[in-house]
Tab-separated table of C-alpha atoms in Angstrom:
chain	number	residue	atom	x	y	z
A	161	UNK	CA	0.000	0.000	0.000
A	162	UNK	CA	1.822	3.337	-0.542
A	163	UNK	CA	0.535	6.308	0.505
A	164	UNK	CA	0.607	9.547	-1.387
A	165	UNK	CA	2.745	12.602	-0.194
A	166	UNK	CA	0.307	14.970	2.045
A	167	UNK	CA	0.653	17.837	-0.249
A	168	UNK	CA	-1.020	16.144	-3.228
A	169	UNK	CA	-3.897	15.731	-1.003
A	170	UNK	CA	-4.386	19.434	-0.792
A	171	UNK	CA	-4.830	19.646	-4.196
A	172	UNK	CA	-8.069	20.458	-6.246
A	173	UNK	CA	-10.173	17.564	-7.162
A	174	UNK	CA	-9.215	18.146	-10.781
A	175	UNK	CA	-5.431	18.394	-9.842
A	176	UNK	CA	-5.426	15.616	-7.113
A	177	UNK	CA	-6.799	13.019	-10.137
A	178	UNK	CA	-4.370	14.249	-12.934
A	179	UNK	CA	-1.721	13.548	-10.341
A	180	UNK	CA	-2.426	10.281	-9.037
A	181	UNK	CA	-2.729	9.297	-12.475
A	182	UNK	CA	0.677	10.371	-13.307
A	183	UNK	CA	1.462	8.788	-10.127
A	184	UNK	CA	-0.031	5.391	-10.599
A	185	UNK	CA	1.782	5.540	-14.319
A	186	UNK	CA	5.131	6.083	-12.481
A	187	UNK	CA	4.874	3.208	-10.583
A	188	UNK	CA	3.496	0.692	-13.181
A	189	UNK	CA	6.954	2.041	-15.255
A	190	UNK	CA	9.233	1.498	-12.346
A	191	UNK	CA	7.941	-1.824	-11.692
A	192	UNK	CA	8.681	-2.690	-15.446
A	193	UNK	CA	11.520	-0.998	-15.737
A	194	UNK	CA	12.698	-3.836	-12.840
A	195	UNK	CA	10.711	-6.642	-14.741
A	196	UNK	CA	8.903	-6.747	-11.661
A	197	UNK	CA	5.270	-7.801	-12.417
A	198	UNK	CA	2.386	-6.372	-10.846
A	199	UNK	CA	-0.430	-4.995	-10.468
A	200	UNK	CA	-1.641	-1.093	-9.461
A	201	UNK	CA	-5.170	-0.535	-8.242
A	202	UNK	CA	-5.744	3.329	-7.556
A	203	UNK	CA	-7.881	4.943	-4.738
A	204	UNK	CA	-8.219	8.506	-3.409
A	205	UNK	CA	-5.176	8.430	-1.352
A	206	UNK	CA	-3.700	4.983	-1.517
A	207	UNK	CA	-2.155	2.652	-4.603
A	208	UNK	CA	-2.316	-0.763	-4.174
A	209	UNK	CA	0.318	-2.875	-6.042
A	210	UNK	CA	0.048	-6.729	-5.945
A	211	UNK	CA	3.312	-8.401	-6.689
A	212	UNK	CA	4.629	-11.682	-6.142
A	213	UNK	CA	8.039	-10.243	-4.802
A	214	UNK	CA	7.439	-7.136	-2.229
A	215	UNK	CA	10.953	-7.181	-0.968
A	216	UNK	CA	12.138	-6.317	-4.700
A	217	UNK	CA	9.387	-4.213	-4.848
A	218	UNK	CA	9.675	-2.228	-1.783
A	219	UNK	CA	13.222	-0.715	-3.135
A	220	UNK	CA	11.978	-0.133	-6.607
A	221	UNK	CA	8.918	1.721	-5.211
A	222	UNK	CA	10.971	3.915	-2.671
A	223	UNK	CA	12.485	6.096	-5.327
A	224	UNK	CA	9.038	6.817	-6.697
A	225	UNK	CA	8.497	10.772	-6.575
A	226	UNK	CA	5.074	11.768	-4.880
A	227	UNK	CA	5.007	8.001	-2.596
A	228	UNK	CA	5.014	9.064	1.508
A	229	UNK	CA	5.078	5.534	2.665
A	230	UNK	CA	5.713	2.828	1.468
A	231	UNK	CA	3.545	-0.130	3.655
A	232	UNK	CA	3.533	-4.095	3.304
A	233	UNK	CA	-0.236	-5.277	4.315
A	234	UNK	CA	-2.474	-8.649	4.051
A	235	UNK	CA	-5.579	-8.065	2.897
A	236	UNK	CA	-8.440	-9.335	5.068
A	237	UNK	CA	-11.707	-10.066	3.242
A	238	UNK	CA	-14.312	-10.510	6.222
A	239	UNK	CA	-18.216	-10.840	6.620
A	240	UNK	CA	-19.073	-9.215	9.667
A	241	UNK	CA	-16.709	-7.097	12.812
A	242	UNK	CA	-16.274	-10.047	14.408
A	243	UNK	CA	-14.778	-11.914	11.572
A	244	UNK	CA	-12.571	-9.250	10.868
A	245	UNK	CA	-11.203	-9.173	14.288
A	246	UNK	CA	-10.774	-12.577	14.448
A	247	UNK	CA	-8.721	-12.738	10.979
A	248	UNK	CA	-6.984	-9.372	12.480
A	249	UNK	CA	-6.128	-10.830	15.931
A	250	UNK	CA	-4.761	-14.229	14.563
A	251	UNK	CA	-2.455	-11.761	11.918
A	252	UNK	CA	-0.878	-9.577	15.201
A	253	UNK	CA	-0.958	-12.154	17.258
A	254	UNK	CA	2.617	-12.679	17.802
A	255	UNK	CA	3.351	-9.175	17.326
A	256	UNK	CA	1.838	-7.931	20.338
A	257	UNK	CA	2.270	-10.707	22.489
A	258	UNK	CA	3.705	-9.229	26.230
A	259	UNK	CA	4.144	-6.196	24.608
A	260	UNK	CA	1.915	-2.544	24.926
A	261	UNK	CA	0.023	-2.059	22.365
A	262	UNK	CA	-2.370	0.339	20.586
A	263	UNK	CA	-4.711	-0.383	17.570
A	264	UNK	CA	-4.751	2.190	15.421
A	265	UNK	CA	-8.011	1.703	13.127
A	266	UNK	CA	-9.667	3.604	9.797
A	267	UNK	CA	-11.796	3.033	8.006
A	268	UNK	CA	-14.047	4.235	5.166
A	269	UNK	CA	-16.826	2.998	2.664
A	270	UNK	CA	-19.983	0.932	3.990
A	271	UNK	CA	-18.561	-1.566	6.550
A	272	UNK	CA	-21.411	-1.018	9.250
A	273	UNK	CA	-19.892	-0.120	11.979
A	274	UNK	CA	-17.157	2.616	12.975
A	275	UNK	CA	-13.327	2.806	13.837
A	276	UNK	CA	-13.785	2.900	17.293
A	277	UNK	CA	-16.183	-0.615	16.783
A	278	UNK	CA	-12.703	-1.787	15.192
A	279	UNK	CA	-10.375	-0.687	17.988
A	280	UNK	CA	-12.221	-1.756	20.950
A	281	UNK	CA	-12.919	-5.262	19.555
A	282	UNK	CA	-9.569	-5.862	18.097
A	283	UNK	CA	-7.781	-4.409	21.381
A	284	UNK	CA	-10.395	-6.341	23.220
A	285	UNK	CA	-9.624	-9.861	21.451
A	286	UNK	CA	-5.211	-9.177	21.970
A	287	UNK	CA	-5.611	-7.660	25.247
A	288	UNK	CA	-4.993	-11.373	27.049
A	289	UNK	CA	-1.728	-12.183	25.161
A	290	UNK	CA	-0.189	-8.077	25.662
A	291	UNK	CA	1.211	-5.862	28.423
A	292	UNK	CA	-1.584	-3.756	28.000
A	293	UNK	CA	-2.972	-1.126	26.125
A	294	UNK	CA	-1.164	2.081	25.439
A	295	UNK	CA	-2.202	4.856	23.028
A	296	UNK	CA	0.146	7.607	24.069
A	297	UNK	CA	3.744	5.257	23.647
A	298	UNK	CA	2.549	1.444	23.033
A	299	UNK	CA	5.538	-1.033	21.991
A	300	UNK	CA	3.644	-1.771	19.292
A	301	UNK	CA	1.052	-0.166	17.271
A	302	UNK	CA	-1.864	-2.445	15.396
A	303	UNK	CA	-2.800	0.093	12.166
A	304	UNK	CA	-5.559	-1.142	9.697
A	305	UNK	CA	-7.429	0.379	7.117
A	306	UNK	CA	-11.231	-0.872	6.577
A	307	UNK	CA	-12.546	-0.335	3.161
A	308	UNK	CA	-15.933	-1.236	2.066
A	309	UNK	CA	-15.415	-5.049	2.600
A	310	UNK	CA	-11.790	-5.627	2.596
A	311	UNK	CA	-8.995	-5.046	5.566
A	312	UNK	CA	-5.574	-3.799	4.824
A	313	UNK	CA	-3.607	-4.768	8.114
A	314	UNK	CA	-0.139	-2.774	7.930
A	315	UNK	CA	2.829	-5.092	8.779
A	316	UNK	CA	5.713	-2.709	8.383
A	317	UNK	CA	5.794	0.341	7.134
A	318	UNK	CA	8.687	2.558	5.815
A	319	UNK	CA	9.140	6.238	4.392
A	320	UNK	CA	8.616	6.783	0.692
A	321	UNK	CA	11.207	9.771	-1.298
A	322	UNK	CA	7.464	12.401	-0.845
A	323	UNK	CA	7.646	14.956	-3.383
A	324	UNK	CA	5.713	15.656	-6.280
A	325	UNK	CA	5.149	12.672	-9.422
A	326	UNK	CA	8.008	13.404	-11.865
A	327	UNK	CA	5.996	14.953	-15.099
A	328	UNK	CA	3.790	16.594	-12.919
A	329	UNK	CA	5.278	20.174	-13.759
A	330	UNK	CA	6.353	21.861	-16.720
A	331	UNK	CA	9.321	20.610	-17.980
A	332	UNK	CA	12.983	22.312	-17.419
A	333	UNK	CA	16.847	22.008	-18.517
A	334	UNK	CA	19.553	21.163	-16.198
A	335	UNK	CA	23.432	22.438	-16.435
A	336	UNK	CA	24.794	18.770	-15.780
A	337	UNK	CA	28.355	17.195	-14.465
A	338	UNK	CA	29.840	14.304	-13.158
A	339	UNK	CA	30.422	16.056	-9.720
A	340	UNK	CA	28.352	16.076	-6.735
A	341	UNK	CA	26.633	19.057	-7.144
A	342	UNK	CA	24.210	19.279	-10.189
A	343	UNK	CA	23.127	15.790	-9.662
A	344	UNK	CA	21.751	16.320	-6.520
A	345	UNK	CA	20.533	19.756	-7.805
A	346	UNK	CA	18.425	18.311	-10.577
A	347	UNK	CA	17.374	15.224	-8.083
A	348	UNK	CA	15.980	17.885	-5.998
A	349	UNK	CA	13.945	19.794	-8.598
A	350	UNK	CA	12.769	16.287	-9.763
A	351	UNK	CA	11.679	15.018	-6.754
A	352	UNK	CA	8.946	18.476	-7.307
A	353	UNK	CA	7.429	17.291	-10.208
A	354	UNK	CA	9.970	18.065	-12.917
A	355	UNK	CA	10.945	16.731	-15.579
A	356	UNK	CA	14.792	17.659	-16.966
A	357	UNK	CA	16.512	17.045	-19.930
A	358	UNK	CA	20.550	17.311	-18.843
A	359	UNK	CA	22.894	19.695	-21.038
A	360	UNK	CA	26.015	18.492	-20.328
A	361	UNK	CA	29.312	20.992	-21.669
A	362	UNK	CA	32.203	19.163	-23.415
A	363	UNK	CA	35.355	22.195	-22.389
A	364	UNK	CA	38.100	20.454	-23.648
A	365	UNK	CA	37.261	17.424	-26.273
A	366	UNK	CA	38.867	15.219	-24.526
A	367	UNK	CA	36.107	12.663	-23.541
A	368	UNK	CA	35.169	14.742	-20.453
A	369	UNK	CA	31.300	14.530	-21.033
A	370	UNK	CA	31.629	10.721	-20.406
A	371	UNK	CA	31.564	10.750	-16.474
A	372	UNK	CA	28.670	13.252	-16.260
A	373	UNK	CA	26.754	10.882	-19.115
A	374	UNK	CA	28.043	7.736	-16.599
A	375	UNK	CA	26.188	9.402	-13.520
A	376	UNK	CA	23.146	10.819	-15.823
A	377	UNK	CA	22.322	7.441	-16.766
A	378	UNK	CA	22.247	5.539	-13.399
A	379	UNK	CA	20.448	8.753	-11.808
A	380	UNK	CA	17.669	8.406	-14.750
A	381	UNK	CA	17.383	4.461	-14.405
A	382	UNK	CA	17.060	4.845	-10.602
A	383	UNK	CA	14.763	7.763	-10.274
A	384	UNK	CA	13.079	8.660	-13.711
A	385	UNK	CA	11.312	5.108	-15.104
A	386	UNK	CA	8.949	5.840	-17.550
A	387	UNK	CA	9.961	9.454	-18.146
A	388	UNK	CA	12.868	10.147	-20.967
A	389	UNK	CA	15.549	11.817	-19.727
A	390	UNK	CA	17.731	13.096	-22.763
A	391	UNK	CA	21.725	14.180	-22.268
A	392	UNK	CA	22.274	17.011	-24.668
A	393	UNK	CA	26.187	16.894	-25.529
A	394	UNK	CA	27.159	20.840	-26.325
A	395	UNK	CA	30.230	21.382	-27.951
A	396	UNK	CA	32.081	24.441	-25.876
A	397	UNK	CA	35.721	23.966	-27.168
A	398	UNK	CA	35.452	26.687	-29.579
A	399	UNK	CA	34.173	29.165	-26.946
A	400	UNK	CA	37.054	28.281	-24.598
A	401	UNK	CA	39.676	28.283	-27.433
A	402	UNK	CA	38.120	31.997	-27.886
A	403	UNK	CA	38.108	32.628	-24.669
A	404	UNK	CA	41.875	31.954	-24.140
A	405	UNK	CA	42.513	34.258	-27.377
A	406	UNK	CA	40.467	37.467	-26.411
A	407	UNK	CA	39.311	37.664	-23.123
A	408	UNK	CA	41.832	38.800	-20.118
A	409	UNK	CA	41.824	35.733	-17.561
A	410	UNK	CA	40.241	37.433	-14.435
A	411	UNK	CA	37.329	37.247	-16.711
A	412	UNK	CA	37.162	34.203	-18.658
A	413	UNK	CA	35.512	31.817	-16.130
A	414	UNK	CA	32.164	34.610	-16.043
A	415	UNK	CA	32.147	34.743	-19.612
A	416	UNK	CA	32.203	31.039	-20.049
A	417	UNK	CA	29.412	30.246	-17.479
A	418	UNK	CA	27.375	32.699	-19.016
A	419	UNK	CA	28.251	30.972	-22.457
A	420	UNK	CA	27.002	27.405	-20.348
A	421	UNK	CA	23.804	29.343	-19.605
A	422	UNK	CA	22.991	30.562	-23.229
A	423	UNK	CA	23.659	27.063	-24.437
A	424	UNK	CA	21.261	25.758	-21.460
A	425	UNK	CA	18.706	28.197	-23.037
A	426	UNK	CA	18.894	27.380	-26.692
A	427	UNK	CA	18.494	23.736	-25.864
A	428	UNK	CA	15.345	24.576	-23.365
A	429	UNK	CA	13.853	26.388	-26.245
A	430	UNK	CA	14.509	23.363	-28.273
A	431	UNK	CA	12.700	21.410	-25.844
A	432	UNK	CA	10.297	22.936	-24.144
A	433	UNK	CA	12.246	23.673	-20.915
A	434	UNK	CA	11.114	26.589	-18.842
A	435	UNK	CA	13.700	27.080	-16.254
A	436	UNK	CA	17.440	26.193	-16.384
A	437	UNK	CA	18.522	24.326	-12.978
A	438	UNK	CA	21.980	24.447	-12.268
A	439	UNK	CA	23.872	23.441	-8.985
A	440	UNK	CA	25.358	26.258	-7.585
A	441	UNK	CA	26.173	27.552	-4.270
A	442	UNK	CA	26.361	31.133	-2.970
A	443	UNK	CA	30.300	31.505	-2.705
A	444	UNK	CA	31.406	28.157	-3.507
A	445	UNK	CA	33.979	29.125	-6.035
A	446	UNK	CA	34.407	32.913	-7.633
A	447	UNK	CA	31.555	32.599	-10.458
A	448	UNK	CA	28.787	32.157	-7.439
A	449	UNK	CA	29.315	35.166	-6.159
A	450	UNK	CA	25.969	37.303	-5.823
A	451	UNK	CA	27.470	40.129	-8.508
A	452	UNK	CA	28.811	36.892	-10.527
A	453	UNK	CA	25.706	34.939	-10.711
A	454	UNK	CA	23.516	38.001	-11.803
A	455	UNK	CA	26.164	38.297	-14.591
A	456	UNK	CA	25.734	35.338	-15.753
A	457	UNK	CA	22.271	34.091	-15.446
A	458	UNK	CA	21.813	37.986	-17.904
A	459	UNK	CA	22.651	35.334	-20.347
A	460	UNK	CA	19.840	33.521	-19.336
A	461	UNK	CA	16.400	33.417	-21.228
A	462	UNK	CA	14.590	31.782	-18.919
A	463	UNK	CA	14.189	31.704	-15.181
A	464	UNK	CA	17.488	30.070	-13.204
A	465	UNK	CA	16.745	27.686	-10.581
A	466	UNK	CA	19.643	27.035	-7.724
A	467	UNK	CA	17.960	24.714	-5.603
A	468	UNK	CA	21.335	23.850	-3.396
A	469	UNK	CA	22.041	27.418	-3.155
A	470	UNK	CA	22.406	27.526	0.288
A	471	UNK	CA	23.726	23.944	1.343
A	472	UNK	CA	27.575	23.605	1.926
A	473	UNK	CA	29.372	20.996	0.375
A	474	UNK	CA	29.096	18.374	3.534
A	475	UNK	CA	25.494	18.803	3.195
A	476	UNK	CA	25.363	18.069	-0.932
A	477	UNK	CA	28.004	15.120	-0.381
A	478	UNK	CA	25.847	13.234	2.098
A	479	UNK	CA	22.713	14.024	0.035
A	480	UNK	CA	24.139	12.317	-2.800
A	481	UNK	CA	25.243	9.324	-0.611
A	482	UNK	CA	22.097	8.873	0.968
């Protein structure tokens, strides 16, 4: 069962449906893309995926943009409360034995009878084999979810990567390398819902481009299934060549980021792209200063996006680890 992020759930009907359709489409891909079959059942704020290997599954679906949690459940198909609870109570059982314990019930649909019907009779039927009940800090908490005429009892539960669905938001362009930084600057803007196609600036024709297409690659098979990420391979040699010929060197490096940023913009115009994302940091080397960046981005056509801005490099290095 995974659980959308909160945020989609403030959406507008009309919004909240286009997304958990883009949602449910995300996971179906990333389930192919790890030949995993399966199948995705939608509801208002829960998918449902059926697969025959859920410990495969669970890491496949925890890089899914837009999934809060990520829970493994037994469904529970019952005739009356007290056949539920008696399926429920064999299930949790073991879990609860001498331990505290609070049942933590909901439930929606026409089942007959209410969530607090659920937790007294459940608690009531594990009560003999537990420590006791406690709702403020129990050992062990009992969660299921009553739908019409089917139980989901939660086993074990852990956090999904939130966010928005990837495709979700217009489309953009990042400024890509092989370093830590603009990876885990276009992860970020991904993880709200957009989509990037990477520009990635060969400087010195020397095969350079090749580590930044080596990281592009396993970042898009891990975190963009179904969505085509494209690497767009500009040529810069010429512009540094020129650079070395006619500009003084305290300037060169400004004048070639802001040629990195025009070449960002062509492509995004190419593409569709609205912003460019790139991944740097207030102060991090002499072109991010504040009077540096606002140079360059002039070269800009579109709106610049610096979603690491502030981060130092500690903070970006165990970001990309994790």
């Amino acid at each position: 069962m995974l659980k959308i992020a909160g945020e989609i759930g403030t959406k507008s009907s009309r919004t909240r449906r286009r997304f958990l359709r883009i949602l449910a489409g995300n996971v179906r891909a990333a389930l192919a893309h790890a030949a995993l079959p399966g199948t995705v059942e939608s509801r208002w704020s829960r998918l449902f995926v059926e697969t025959p290997d859920p410990d495969r599954a669970r890491d496949v679906l925890s890089t899914v943009f837009g999934v809060h949690s990520i829970s493994d459940v037994a469904v529970l198909r019952y005739r009356d409360l007290s056949d539920l609870v008696e399926q429920a109570a064999a299930l949790y059982h073991d879990r609860v034995a001498g331990k505290t314990f609070a049942v933590r019930p909901r439930r929606s649909g026409d089942t007959g009878f209410s969530s607090r019907d659920v937790a007294v009779k459940l608690g009531d039927a594990l009560l003999s084999v537990s420590a006791g009940v406690n709702l403020d800090e129990p050992e062990v908490e009992v969660p299921i979810e009553v739908v019409d005429r089917k139980a989901y009892a939660i086993l074990a539960s852990m956090p999904g990567v939130k966010g928005l669905p990837l495709g979700s938001g217009h489309p953009a362009v990042a400024l890509f390398s092989g370093g830590f930084d603009s990876p885990v600057a276009a992860w970020m803007v991904m993880r709200r819902g957009t989509a990037l196609d990477l520009v990635v600036c060969d400087l010195d024709g020397c095969g350079g481009p090749d580590v930044a297409l080596e990281v592009a690659h396993a970042m898009a098979s891990r975190w963009a299934p179904g969505v085509e990420m494209r690497a767009h391979v500009v040529d810069l040699v010429p512009v540094v060549e020129a650079l070395r010929r006619d500009v003084e060197s305290r300037l060169r490096q400004v004048v070639l980021k802001r040629a990195m940023y025009r070449a960002a913009t062509l492509v995004a115009g190419e593409v569709g792209g609205e912003a460019v994302v790139t991944g740097e940091v207030l102060g991090q080397v002499s072109t991010q200063t504040l009077r540096n960046l606002a140079v360059a981005e002039d070269a800009a056509g579109v709106p610049v996006l610096r979603p690491i801005i502030g981060m130092d490099k500690e903070e970006i290095i165990a970001l990309a680890r994790r």
